[in-house]
Coordinates of C-alpha atoms and ligand atoms in Angstrom, one line a residue:
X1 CA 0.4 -29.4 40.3
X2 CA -2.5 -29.0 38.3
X3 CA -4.4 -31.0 35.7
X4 CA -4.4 -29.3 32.4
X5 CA -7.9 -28.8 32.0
X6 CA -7.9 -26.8 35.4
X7 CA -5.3 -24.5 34.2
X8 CA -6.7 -24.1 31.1
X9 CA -10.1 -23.2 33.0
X10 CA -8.4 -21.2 35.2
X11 CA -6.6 -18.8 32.1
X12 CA -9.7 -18.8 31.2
X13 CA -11.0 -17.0 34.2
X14 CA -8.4 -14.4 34.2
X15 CA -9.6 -12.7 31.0
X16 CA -12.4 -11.5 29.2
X17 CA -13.3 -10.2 25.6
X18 CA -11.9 -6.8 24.9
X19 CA -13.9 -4.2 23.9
X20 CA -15.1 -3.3 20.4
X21 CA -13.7 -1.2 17.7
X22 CA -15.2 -0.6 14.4
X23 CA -12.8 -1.0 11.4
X24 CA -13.1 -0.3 7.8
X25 CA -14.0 -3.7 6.3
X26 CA -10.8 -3.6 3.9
X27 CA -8.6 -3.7 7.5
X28 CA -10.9 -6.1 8.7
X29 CA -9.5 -9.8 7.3
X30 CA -8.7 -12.0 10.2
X31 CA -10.4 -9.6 13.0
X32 CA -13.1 -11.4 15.1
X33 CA -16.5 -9.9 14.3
X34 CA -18.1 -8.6 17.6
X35 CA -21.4 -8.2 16.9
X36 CA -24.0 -9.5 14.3
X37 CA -24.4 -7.5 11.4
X38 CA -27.1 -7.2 9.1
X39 CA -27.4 -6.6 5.4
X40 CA -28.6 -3.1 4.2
X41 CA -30.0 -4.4 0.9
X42 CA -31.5 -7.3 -1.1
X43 CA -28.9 -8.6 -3.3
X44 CA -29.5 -9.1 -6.2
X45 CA -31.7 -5.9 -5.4
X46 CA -34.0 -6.5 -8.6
X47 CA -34.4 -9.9 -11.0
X48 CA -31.4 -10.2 -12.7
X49 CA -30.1 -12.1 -15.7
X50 CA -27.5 -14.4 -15.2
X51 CA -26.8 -14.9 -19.1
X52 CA -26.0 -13.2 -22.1
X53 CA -29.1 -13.5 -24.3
X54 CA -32.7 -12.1 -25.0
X55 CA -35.4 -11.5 -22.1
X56 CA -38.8 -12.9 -23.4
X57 CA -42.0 -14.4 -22.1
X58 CA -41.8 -18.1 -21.0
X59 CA -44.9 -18.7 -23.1
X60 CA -43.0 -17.4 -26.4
X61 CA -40.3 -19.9 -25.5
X62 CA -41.3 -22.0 -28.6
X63 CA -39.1 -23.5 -30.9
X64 CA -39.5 -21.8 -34.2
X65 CA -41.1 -18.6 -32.8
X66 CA -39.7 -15.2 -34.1
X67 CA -39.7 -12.2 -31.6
X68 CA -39.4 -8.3 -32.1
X69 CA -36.0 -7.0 -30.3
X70 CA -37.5 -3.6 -29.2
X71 CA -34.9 -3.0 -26.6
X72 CA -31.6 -3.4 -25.1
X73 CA -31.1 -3.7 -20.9
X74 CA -27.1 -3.4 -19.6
X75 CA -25.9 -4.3 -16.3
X76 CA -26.6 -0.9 -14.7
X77 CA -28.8 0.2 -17.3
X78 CA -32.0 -1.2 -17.2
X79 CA -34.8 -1.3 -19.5
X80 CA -37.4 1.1 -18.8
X81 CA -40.6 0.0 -20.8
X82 CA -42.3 -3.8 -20.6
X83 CA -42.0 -6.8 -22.6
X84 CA -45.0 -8.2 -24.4
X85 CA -45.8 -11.4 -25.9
X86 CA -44.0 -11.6 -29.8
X87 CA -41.3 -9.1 -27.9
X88 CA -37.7 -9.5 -27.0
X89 CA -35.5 -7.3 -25.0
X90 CA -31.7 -8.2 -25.5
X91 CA -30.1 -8.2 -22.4
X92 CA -26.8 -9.0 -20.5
X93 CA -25.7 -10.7 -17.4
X94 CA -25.9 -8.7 -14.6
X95 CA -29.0 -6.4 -16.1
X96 CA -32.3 -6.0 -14.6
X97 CA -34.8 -8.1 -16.0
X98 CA -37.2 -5.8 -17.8
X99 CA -40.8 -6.0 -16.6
X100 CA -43.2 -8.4 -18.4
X101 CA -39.8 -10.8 -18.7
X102 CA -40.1 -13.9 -17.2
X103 CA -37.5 -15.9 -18.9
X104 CA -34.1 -15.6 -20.3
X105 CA -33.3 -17.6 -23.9
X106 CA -29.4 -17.3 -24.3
X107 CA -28.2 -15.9 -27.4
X108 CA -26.2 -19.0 -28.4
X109 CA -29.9 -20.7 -28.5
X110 CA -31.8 -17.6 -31.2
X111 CA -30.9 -16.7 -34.6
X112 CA -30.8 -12.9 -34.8
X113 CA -31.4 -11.2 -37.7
X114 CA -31.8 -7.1 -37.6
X115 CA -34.6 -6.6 -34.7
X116 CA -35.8 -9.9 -35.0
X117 CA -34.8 -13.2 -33.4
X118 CA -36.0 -16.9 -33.6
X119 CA -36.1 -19.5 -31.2
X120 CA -33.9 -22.3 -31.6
X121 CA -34.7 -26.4 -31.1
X122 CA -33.3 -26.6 -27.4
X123 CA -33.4 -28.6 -24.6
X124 CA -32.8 -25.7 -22.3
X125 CA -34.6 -25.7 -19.3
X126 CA -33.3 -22.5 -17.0
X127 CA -35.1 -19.2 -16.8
X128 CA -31.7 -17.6 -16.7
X129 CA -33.1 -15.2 -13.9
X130 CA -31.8 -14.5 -10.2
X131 CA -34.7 -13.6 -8.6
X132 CA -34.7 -10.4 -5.8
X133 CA -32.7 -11.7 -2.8
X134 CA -31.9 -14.9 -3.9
X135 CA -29.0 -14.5 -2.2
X136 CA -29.5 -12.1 0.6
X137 CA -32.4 -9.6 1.8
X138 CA -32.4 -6.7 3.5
X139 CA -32.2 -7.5 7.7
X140 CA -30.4 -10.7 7.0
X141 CA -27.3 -11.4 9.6
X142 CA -24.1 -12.2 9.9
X143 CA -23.7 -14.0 13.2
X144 CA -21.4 -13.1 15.8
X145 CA -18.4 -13.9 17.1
X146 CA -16.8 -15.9 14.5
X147 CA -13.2 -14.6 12.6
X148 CA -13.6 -12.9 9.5
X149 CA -12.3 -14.8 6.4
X150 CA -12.0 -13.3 2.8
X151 CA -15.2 -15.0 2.1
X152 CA -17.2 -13.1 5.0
X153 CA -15.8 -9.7 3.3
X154 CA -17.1 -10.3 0.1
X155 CA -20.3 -11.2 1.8
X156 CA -20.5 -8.2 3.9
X157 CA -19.0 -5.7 0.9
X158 CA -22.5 -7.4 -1.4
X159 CA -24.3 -6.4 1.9
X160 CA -23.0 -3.0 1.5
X161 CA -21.5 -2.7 5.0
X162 CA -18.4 -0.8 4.8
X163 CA -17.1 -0.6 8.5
X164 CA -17.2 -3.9 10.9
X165 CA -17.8 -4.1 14.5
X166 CA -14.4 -6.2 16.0
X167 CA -12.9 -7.2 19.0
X168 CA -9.5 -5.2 19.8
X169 CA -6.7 -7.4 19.1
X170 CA -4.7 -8.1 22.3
X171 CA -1.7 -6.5 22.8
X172 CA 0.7 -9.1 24.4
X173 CA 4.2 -8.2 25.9
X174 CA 6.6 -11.2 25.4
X175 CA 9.6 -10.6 27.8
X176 CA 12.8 -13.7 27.2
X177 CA 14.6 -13.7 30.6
X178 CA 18.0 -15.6 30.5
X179 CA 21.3 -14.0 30.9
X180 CA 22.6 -16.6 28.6
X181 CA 20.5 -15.2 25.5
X182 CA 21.3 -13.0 22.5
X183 CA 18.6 -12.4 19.4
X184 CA 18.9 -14.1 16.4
X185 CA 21.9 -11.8 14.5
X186 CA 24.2 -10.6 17.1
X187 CA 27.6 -12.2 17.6
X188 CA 27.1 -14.4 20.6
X189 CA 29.4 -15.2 23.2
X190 CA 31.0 -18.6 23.7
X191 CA 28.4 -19.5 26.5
X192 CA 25.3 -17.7 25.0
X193 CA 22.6 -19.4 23.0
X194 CA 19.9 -17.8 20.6
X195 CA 17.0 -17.0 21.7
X196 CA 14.5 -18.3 19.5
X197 CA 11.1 -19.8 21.0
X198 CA 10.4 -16.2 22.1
X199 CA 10.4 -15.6 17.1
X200 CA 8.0 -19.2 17.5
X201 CA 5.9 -17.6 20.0
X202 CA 5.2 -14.2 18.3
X203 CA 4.6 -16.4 15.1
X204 CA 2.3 -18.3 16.8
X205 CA 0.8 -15.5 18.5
X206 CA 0.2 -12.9 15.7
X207 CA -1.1 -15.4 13.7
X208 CA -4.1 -16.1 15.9
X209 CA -4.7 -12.7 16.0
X210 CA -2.9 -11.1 19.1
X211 CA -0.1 -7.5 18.8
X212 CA 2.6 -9.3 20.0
X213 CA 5.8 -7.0 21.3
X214 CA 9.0 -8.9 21.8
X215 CA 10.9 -6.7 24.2
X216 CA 14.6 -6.5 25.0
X217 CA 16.0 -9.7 26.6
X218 CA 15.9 -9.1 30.9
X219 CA 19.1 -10.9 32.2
X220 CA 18.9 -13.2 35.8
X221 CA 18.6 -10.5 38.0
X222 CA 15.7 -8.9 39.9
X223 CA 16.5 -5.2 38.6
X224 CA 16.5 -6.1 34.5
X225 CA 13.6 -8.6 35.4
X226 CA 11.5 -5.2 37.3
X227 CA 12.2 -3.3 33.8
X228 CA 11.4 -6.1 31.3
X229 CA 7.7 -5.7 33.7
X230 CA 7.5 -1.9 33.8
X231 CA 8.2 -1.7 29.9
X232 CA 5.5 -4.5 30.0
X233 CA 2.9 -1.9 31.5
X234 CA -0.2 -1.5 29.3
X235 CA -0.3 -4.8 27.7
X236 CA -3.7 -6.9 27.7
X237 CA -0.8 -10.1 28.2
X238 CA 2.2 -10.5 29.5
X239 CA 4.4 -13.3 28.8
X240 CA 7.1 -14.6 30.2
X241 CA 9.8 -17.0 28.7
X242 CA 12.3 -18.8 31.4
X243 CA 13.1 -18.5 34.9
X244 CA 10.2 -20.1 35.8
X245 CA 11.8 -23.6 37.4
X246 CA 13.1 -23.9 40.9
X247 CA 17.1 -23.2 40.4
X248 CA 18.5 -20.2 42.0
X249 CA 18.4 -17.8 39.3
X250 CA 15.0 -18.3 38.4
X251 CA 13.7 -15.2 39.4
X252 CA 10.3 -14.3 37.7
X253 CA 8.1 -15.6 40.2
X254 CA 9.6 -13.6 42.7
X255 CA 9.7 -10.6 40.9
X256 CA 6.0 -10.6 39.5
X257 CA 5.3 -11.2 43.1
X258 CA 7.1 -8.3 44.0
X259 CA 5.2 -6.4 41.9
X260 CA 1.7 -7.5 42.9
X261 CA 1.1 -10.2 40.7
X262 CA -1.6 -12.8 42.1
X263 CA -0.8 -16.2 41.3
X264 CA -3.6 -18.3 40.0
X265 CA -1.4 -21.5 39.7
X266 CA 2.0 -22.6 39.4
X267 CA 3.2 -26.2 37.8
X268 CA 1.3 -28.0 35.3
X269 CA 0.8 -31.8 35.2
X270 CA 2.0 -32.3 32.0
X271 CA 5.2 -33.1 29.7
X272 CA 6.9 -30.5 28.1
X273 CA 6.2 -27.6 30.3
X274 CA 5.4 -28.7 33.4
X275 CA 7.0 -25.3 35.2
X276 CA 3.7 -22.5 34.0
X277 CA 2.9 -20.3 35.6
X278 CA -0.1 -17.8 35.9
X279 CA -1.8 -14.9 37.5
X280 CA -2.8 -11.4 37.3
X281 CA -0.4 -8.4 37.1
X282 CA -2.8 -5.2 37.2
X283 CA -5.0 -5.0 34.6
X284 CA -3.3 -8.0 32.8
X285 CA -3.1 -11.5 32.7
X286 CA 0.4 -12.8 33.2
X287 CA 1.3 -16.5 31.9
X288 CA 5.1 -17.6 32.6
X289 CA 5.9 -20.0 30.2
X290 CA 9.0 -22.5 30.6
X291 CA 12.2 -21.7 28.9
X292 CA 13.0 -24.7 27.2
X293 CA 12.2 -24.0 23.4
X294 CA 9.5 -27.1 23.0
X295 CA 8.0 -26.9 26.1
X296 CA 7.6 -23.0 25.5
X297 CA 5.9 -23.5 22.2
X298 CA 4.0 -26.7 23.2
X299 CA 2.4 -24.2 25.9
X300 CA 1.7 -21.8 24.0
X301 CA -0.6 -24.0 21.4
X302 CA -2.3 -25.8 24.7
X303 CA -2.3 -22.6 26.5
X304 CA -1.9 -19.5 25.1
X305 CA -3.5 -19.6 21.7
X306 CA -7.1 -20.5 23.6
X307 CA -6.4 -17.3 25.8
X308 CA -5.9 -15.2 22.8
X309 CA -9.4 -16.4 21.6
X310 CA -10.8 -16.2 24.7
X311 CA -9.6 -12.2 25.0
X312 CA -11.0 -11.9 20.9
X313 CA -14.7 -13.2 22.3
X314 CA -14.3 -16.5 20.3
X315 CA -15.6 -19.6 22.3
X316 CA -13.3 -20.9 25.8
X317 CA -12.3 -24.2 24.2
X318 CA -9.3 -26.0 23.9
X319 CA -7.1 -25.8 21.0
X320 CA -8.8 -28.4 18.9
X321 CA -7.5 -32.4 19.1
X322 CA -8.0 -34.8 16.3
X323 CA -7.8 -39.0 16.3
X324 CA -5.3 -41.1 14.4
X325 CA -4.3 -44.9 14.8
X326 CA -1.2 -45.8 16.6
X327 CA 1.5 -47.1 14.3
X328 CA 3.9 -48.4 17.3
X329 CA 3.1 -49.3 20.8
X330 CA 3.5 -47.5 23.8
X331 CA 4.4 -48.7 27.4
X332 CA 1.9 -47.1 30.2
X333 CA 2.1 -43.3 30.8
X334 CA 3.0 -42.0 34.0
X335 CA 0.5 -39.0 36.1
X336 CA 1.6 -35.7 33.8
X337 CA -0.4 -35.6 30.2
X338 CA 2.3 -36.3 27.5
X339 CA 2.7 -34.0 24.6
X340 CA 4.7 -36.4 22.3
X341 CA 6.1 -34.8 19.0
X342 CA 4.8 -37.0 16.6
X343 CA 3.7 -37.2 12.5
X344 CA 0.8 -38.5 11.3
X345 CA 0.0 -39.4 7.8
X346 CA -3.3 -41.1 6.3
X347 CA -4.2 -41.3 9.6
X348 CA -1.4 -43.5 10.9
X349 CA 0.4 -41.6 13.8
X350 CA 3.7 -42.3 15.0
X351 CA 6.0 -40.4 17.9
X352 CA 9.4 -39.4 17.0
X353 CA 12.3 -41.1 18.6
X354 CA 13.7 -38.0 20.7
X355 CA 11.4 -36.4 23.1
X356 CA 13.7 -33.6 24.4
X357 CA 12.5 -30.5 25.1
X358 CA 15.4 -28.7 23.9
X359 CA 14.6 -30.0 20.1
X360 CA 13.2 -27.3 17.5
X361 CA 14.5 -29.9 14.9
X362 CA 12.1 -32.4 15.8
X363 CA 9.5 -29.9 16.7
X364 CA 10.0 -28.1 13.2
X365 CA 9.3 -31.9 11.5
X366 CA 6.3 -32.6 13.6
X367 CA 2.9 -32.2 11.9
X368 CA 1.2 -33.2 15.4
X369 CA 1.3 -33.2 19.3
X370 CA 0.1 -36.9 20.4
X371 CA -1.5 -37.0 23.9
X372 CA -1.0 -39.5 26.5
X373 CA -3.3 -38.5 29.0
X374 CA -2.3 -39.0 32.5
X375 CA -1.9 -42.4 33.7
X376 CA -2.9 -44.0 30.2
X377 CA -2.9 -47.4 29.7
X378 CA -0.1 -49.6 27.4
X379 CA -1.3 -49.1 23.9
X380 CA -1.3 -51.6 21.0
X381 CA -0.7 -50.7 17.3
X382 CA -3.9 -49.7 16.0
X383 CA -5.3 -48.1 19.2
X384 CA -6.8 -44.8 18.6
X385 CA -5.3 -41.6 20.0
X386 CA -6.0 -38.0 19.9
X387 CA -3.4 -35.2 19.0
X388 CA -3.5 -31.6 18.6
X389 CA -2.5 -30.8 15.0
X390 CA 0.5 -28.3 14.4
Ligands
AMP401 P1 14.8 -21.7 32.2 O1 13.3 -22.0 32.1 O2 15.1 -20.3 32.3 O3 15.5 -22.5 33.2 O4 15.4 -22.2 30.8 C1 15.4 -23.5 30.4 C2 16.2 -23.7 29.1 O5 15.7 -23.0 28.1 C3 17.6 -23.2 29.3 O6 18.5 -24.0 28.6 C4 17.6 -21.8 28.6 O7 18.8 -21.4 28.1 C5 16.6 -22.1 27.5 N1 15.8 -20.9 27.1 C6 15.2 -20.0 28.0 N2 14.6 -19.0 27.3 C7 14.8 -19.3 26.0 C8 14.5 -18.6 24.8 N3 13.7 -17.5 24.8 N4 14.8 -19.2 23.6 C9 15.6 -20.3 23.6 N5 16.0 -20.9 24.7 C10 15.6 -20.5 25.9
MG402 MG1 16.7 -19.2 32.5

């Protein structure tokens, strides 16, 4: 049995980023960015008013002070001659600041009369203008890796890049093995169950950015396990749900063997899911995940969401874990890490009664994982703990 950090470390090891692709940036939400990019422009790409109102001299910004309107500058039309002192340009947000401008009086602070406008008592202080690149110039970069959110498109549209350099998404093969198990909607059988972790898994999965393909459920035996691996072929992940304990139909070891898989570790030290698995099967990494429904989905937040990053070029941390006070005492924890289903609220954590493995009910009410590291101490109420947050 290993530690948690040494199998996390040594997933780790068994993948790398995948290569590049460039995608049109409206397809490219959520995709990792591989490489920095940098803009192709100044934004604003000339001084630009921010207001509705007249562009002026600052020195003619005098209370009292009447102005000739000789022009008029639009947001993509600009004004083409300059502005003197005693002139006014009228101009709207968005338009190029005309040259000889150098402040912007808002039209709610002139009194306009035909081409002629007067300045207004005010206590305005703003020039009104954007200046060139306040925002951006022309070389500036987005860094790289880091996962595109809505906001980063907007920023890259402005910067007039229209196609983004991202890490392929990994395409991961989940393969449920269990004689016992149907899919959610067909009539089972008196002694079948659901299965069900393998829907939480591709959920979990997808959403961190992975192709997940849920193939056909491969009963007990060693000829539907050696399909569920060959219809597995080209994945950058396969994953394996059940079979992985010691009982005689547990068979997905043996078969992964079979077919050349090197094993990198087997058993955990940790509670749920101390029966993983790991290794490489070709090209691909192969985790085997327990088939217990909490255990499966506790490993894949410890486990497999890290890998997917690790395979999208994003750092090789763990999943992040967060502190929260203890609102019940605990008794010393044994030598396996302890993933406790647990809630926390205003910071006050507190495990749930049931710990079994086989409970989506209590997993589905959790908001948090609480860790008891191996051979922790008795804790007080009060003492501070970390947890993973679901
Ligand atoms: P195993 O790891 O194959 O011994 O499975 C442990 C327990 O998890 C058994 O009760 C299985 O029926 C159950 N199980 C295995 N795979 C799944 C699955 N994909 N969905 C729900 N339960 C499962
Ligand atoms: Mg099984």
């Amino acid at each position: 049995m290993i530690s948690v950090e040494d199998a996390l470390n040594t997933l780790f090891a068994l993948v790398d980023p995948l290569d590049v692709e460039l995608v049109p940036l409206r397809q490219a939400a959520g995709r990792v960015l591989a490489h920095p990019v940098a803009a192709n422009r100044d934004q604003p790409p000339f001084p630009a008013s921010s207001m509705d109102g007249y562009a002026i001299s600052e020195s003619d910004y005098v209370a009292g002070r009447s102005l000739k309107v000789i022009g008029e500058a639009a947001a993509g039309t600009r004004f083409e001659g300059t502005v003197d002192q005693g002139q006014a340009v009228r101009i709207f947000t968005g338009a190029p600041v005309p040259e000889g401008a150098t402040w912007v009086v808002i039209q709610e602070d002139v009194d306009a009369e035909q081409n002629q406008i007067t300045i207004r008592e005010t206590s305005e202080t703003s020039p009104y203008i954007r200046p060139a690149g306040t925002d951006f110039n022309a070389g500036q970069t987005l860094e790289a890796p880091q996962i595109l959110t809505p906001q980063l498109i907007a920023l890259l549209a402005s910067m007039n890049v229209d196609a983004v350099p991202v890490t392929r998404r990994p395409e991961v093969a989940l393969i449920s093995t269990g004689t016992e198990l149907v899919m959610p909607g067909e009539s089972p059988g008196p002694d079948q169950i659901i299965a069900s972790n393998t829907f939480g898994l591709k959920a979990m999965l997808d959403a961190v950015g992975a192709r997940v393909r849920v193939l056909p459920i491969a009963n007990d035996t060693i000829p539907a396990l050696t399909t569920a691996f060959e219809l597995a072929k080209g994945s950058d992940l396969i994953i394996t749900i059940g079979g992985a304990s010691v009982g005689d139909h547990d068979l997905v070891g043996d078969v992964a063997e079979t077919l050349g898989m090197e094993r990198a570790f087997y058993k955990v030290a940790m509670r749920p899911g101390k029966p993983l698995m790991a290794g490489k099967l070709g090209n691909a990494a192969m985790i085997g995940l327990p088939g217990n429904p909490v255990s499966a989905m506790v490993c894949g937040v410890i486990f497999v969401q890290p890998v997917i990053r690790a395979m999208l070029g994003l750092s090789k941390t763990p999943v992040p874990h967060a502190k929260a006070r203890l609102a019940q005492e605990f008794p010393a924890n044994g030598p396996r890490a302890h993933y406790m289903r647990a809630r926390v609220e205003d910071g006050q954590i507190k495990a749930f009664e049931r710990q079994d493995s086989a409970l989506l009910t209590v997993l589905a009410q959790a908001n948090a994982l609480l860790l008891r590291p191996p051979h922790d101490p008795a804790l007080q109420t009060g003492a501070e703990v970390a947890f993973v947050p679901l």
